[in-house]
PDB file of N, CA and C in Angstrom:
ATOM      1  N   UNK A   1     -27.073 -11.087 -18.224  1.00  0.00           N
ATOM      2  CA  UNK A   1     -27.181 -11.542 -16.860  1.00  0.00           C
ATOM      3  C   UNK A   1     -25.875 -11.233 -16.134  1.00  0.00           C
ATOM      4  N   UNK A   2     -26.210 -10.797 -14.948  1.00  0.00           N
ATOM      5  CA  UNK A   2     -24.595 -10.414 -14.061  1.00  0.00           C
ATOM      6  C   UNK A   2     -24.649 -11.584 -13.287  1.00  0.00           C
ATOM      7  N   UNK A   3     -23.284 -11.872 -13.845  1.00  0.00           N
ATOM      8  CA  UNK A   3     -22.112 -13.288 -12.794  1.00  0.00           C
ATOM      9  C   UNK A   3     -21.749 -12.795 -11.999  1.00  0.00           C
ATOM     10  N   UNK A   4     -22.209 -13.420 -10.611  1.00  0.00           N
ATOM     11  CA  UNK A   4     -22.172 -12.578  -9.375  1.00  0.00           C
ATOM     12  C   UNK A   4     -21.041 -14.194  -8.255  1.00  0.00           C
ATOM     13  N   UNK A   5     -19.403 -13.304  -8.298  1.00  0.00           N
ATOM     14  CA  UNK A   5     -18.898 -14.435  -7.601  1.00  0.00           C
ATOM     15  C   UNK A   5     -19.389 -14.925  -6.143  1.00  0.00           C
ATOM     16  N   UNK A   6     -19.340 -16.173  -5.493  1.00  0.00           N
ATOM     17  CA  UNK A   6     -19.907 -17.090  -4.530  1.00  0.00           C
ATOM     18  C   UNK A   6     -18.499 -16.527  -3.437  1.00  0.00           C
ATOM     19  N   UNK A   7     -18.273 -15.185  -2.892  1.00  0.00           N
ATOM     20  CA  UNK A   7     -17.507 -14.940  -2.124  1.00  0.00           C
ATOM     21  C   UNK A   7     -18.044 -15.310  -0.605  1.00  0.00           C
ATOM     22  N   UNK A   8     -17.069 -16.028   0.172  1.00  0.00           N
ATOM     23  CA  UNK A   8     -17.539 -16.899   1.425  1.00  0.00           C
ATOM     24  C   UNK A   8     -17.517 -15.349   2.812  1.00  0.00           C
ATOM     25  N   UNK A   9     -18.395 -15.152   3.081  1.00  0.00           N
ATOM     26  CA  UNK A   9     -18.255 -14.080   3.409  1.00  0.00           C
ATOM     27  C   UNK A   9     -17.637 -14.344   5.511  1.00  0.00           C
ATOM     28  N   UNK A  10     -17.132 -15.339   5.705  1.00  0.00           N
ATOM     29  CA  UNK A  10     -16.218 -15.494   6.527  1.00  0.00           C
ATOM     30  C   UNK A  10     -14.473 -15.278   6.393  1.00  0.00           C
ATOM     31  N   UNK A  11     -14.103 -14.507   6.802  1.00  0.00           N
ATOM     32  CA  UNK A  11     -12.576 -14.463   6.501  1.00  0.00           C
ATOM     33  C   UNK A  11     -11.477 -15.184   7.423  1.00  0.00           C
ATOM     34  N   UNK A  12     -12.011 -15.611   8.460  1.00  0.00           N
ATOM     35  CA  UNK A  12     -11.329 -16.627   9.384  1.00  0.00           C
ATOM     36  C   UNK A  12     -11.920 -17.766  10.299  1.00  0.00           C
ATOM     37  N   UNK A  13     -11.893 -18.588  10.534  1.00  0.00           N
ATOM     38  CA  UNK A  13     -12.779 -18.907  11.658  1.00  0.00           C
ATOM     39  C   UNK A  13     -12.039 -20.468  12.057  1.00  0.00           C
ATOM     40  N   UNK A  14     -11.877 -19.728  13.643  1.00  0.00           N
ATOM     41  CA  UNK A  14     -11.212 -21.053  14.707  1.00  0.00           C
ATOM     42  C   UNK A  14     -12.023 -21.240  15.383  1.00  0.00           C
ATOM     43  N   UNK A  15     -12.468 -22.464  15.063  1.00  0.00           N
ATOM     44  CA  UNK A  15     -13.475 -23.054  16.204  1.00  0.00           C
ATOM     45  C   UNK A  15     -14.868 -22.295  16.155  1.00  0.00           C
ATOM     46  N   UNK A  16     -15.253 -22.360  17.256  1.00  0.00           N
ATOM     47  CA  UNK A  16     -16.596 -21.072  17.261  1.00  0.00           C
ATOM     48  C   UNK A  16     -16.557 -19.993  16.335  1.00  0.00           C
ATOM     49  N   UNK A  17     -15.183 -19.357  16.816  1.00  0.00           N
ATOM     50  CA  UNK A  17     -14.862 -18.291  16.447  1.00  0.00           C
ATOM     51  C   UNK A  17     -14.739 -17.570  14.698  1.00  0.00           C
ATOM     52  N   UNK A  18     -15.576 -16.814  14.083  1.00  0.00           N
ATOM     53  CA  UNK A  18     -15.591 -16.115  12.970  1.00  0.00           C
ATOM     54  C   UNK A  18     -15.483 -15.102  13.056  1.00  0.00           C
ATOM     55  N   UNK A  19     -14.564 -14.665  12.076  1.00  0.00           N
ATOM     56  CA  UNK A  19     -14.138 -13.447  11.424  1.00  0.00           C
ATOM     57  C   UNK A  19     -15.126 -12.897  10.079  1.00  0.00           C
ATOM     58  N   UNK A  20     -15.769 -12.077  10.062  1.00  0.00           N
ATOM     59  CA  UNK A  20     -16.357 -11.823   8.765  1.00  0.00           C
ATOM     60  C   UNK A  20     -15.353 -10.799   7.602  1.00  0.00           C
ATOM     61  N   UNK A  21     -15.523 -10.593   6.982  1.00  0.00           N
ATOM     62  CA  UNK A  21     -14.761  -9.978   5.844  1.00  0.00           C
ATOM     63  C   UNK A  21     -15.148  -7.960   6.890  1.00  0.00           C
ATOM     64  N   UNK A  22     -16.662  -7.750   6.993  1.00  0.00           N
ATOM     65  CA  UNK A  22     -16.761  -6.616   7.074  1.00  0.00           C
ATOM     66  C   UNK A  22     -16.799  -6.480   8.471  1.00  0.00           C
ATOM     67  N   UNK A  23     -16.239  -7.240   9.405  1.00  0.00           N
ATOM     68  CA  UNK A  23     -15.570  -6.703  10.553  1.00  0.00           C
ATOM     69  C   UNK A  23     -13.923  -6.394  10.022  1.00  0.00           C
ATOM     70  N   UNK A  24     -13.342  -7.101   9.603  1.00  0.00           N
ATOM     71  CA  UNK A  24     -11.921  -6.787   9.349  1.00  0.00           C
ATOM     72  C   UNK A  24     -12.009  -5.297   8.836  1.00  0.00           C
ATOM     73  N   UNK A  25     -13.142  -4.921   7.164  1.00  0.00           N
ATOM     74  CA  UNK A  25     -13.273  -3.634   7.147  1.00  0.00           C
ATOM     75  C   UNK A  25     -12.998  -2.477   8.359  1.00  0.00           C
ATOM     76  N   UNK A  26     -14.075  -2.748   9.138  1.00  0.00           N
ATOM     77  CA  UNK A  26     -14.658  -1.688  10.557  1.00  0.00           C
ATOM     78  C   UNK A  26     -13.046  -1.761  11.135  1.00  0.00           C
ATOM     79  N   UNK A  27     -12.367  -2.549  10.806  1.00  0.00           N
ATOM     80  CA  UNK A  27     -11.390  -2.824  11.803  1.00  0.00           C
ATOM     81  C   UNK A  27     -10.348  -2.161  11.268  1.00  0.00           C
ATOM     82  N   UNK A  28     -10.466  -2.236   9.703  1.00  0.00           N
ATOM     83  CA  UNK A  28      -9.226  -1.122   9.258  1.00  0.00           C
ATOM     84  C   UNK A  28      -9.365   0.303   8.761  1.00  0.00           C
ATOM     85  N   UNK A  29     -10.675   0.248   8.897  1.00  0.00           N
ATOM     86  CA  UNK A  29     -11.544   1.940   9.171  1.00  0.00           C
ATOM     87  C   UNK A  29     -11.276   2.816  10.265  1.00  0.00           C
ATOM     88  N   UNK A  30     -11.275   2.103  11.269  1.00  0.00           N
ATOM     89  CA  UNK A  30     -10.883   2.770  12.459  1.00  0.00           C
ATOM     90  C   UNK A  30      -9.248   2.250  12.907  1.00  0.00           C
ATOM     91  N   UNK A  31      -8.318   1.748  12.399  1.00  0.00           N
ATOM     92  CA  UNK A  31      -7.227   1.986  12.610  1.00  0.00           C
ATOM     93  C   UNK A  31      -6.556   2.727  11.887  1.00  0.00           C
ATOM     94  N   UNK A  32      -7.309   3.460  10.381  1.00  0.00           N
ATOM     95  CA  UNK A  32      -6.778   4.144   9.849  1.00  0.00           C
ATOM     96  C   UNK A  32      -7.329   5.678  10.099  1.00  0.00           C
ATOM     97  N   UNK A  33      -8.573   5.686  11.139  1.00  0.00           N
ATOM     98  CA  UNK A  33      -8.740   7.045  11.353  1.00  0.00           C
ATOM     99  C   UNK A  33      -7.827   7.087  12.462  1.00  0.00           C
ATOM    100  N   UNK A  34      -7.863   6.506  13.138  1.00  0.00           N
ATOM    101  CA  UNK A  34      -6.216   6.512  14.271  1.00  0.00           C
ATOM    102  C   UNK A  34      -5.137   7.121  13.707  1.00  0.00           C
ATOM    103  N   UNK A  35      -4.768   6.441  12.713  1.00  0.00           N
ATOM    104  CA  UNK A  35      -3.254   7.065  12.197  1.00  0.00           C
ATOM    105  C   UNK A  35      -3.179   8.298  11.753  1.00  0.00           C
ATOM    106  N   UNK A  36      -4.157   8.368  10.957  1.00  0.00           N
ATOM    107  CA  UNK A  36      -4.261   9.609  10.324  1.00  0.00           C
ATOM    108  C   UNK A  36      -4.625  10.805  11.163  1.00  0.00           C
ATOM    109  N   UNK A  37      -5.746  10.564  12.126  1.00  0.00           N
ATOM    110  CA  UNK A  37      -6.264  11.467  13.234  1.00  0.00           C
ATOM    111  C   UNK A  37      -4.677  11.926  13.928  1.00  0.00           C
ATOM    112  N   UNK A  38      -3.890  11.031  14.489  1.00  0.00           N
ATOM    113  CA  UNK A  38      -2.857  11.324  15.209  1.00  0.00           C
ATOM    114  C   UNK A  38      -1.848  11.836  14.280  1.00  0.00           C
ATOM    115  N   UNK A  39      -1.493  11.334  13.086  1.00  0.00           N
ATOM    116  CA  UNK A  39      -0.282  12.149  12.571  1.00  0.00           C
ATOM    117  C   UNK A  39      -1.061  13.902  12.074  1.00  0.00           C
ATOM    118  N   UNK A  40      -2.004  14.121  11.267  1.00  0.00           N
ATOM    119  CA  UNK A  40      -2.590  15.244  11.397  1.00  0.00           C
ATOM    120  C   UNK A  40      -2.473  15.815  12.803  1.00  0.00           C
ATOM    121  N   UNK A  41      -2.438  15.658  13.580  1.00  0.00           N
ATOM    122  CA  UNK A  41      -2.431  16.266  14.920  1.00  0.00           C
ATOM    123  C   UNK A  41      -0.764  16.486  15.035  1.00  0.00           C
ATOM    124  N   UNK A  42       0.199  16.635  14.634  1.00  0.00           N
ATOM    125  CA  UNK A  42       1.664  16.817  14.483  1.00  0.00           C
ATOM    126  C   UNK A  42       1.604  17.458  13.628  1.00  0.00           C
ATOM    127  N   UNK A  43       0.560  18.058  12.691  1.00  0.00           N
ATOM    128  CA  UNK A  43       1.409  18.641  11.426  1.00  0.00           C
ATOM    129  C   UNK A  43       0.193  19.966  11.226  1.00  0.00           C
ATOM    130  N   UNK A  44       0.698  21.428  10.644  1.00  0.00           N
ATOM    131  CA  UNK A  44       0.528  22.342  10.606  1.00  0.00           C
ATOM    132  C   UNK A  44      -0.934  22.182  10.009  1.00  0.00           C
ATOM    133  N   UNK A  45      -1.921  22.911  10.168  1.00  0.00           N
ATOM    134  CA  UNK A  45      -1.778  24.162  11.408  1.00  0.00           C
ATOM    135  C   UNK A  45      -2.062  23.831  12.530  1.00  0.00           C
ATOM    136  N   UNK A  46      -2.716  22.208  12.773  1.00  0.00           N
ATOM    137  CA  UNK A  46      -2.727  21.630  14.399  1.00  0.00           C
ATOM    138  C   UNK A  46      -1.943  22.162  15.175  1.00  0.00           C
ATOM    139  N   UNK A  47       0.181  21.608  14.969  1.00  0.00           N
ATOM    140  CA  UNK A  47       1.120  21.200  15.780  1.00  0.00           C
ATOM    141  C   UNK A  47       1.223  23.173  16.290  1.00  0.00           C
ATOM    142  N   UNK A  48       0.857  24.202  15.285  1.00  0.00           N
ATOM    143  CA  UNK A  48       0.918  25.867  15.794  1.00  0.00           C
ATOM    144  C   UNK A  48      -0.001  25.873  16.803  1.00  0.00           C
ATOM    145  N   UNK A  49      -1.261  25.176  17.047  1.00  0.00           N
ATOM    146  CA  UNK A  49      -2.318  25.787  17.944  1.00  0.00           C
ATOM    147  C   UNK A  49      -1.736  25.895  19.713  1.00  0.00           C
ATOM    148  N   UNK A  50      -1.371  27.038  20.017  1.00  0.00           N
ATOM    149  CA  UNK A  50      -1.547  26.959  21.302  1.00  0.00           C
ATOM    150  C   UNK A  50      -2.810  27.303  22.421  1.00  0.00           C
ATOM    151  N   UNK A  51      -3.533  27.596  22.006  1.00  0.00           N
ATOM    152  CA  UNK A  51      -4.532  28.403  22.610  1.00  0.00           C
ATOM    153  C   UNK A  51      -5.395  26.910  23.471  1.00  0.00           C
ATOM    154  N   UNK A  52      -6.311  27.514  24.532  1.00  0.00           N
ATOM    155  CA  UNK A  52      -6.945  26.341  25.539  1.00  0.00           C
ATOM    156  C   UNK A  52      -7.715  25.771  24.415  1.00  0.00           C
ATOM    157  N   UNK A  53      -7.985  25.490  23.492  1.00  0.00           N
ATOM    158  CA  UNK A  53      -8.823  24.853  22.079  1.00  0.00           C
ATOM    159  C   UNK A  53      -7.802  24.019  21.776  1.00  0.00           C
ATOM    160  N   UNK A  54      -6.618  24.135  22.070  1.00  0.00           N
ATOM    161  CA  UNK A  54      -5.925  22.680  21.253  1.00  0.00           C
ATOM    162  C   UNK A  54      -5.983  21.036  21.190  1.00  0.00           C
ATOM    163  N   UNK A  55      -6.247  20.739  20.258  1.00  0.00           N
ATOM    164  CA  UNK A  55      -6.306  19.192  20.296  1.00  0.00           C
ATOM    165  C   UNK A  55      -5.371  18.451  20.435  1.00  0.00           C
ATOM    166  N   UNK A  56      -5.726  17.409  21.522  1.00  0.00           N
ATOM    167  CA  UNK A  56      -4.869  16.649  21.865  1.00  0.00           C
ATOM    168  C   UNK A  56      -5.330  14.891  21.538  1.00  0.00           C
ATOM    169  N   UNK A  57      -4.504  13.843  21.474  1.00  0.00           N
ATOM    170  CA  UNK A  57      -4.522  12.483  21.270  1.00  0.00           C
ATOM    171  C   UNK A  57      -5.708  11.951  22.070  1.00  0.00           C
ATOM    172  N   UNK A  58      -6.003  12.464  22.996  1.00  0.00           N
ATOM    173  CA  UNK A  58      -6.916  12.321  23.829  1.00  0.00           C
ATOM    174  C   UNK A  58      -8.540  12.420  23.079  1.00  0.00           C
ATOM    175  N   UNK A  59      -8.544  13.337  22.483  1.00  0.00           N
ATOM    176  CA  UNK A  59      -9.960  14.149  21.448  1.00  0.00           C
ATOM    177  C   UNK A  59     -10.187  12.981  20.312  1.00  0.00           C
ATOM    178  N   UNK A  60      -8.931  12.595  19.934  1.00  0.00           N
ATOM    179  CA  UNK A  60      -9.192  11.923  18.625  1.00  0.00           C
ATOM    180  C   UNK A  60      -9.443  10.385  18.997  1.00  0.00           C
ATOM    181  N   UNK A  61      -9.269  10.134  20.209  1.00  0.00           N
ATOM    182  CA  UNK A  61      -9.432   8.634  21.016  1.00  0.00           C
ATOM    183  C   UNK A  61     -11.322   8.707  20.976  1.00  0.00           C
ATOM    184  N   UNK A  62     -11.345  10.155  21.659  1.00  0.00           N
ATOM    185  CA  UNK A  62     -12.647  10.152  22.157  1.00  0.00           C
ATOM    186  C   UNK A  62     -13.902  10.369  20.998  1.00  0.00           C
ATOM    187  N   UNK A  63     -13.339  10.876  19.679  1.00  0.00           N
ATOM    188  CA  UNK A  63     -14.105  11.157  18.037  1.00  0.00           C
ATOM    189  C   UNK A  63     -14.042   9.348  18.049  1.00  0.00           C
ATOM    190  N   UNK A  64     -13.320   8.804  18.155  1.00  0.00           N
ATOM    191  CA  UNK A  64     -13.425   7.428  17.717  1.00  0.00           C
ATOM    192  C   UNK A  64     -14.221   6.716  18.016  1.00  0.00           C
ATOM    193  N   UNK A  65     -14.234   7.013  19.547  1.00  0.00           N
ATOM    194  CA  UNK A  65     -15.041   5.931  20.359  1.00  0.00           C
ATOM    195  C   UNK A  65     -16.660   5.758  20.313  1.00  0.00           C
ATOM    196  N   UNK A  66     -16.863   7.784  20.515  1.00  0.00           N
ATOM    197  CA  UNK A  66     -18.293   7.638  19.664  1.00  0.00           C
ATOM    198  C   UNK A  66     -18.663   7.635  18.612  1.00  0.00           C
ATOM    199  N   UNK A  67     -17.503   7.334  17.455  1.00  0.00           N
ATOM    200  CA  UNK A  67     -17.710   6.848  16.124  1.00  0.00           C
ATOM    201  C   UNK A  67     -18.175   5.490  15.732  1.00  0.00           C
ATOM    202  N   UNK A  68     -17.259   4.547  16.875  1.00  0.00           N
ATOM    203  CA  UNK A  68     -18.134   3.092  16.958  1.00  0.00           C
ATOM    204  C   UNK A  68     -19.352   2.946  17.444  1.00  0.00           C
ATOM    205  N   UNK A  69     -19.525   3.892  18.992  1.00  0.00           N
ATOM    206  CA  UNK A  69     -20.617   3.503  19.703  1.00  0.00           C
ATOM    207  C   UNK A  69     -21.601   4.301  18.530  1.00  0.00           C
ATOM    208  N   UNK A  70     -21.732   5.140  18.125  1.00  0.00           N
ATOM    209  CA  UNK A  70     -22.962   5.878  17.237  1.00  0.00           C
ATOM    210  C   UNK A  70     -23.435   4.895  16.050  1.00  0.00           C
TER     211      UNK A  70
END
């Protein structure tokens, strides 16, 4: 038989207000495609691209945004 632990699947909660465990996830999913999206964008062969195709901080805001909304 699998012992399955009784994990409280709230991770904060003031008042009304709850935190679930897998919002904090979503929350460090997308602050880590942030970091990473933006430092990749400084480093070769990104930081060489000059041509009207280059990506800018702007692109990787906008991959994000319809990464949540999708």
């Amino acid at each position: 038989m699998l012992i399955h632990p009784q994990i409280n699947p709230i991770a904060l909660q003031i008042g009304p207000l709850a935190v679930h465990w897998y919002g904090l996830t979503y929350l460090a999913a997308f602050a880590l495609f942030m970091f990473l999206g933006l430092r990749r964008l400084r480093h070769p062969p990104f930081a060489n691209i000059t041509g009207p195709a280059a990506w800018v901080s702007k692109d990787v805001e906008d991959i994000l945004f319809l990464g949540v909304m999708g």
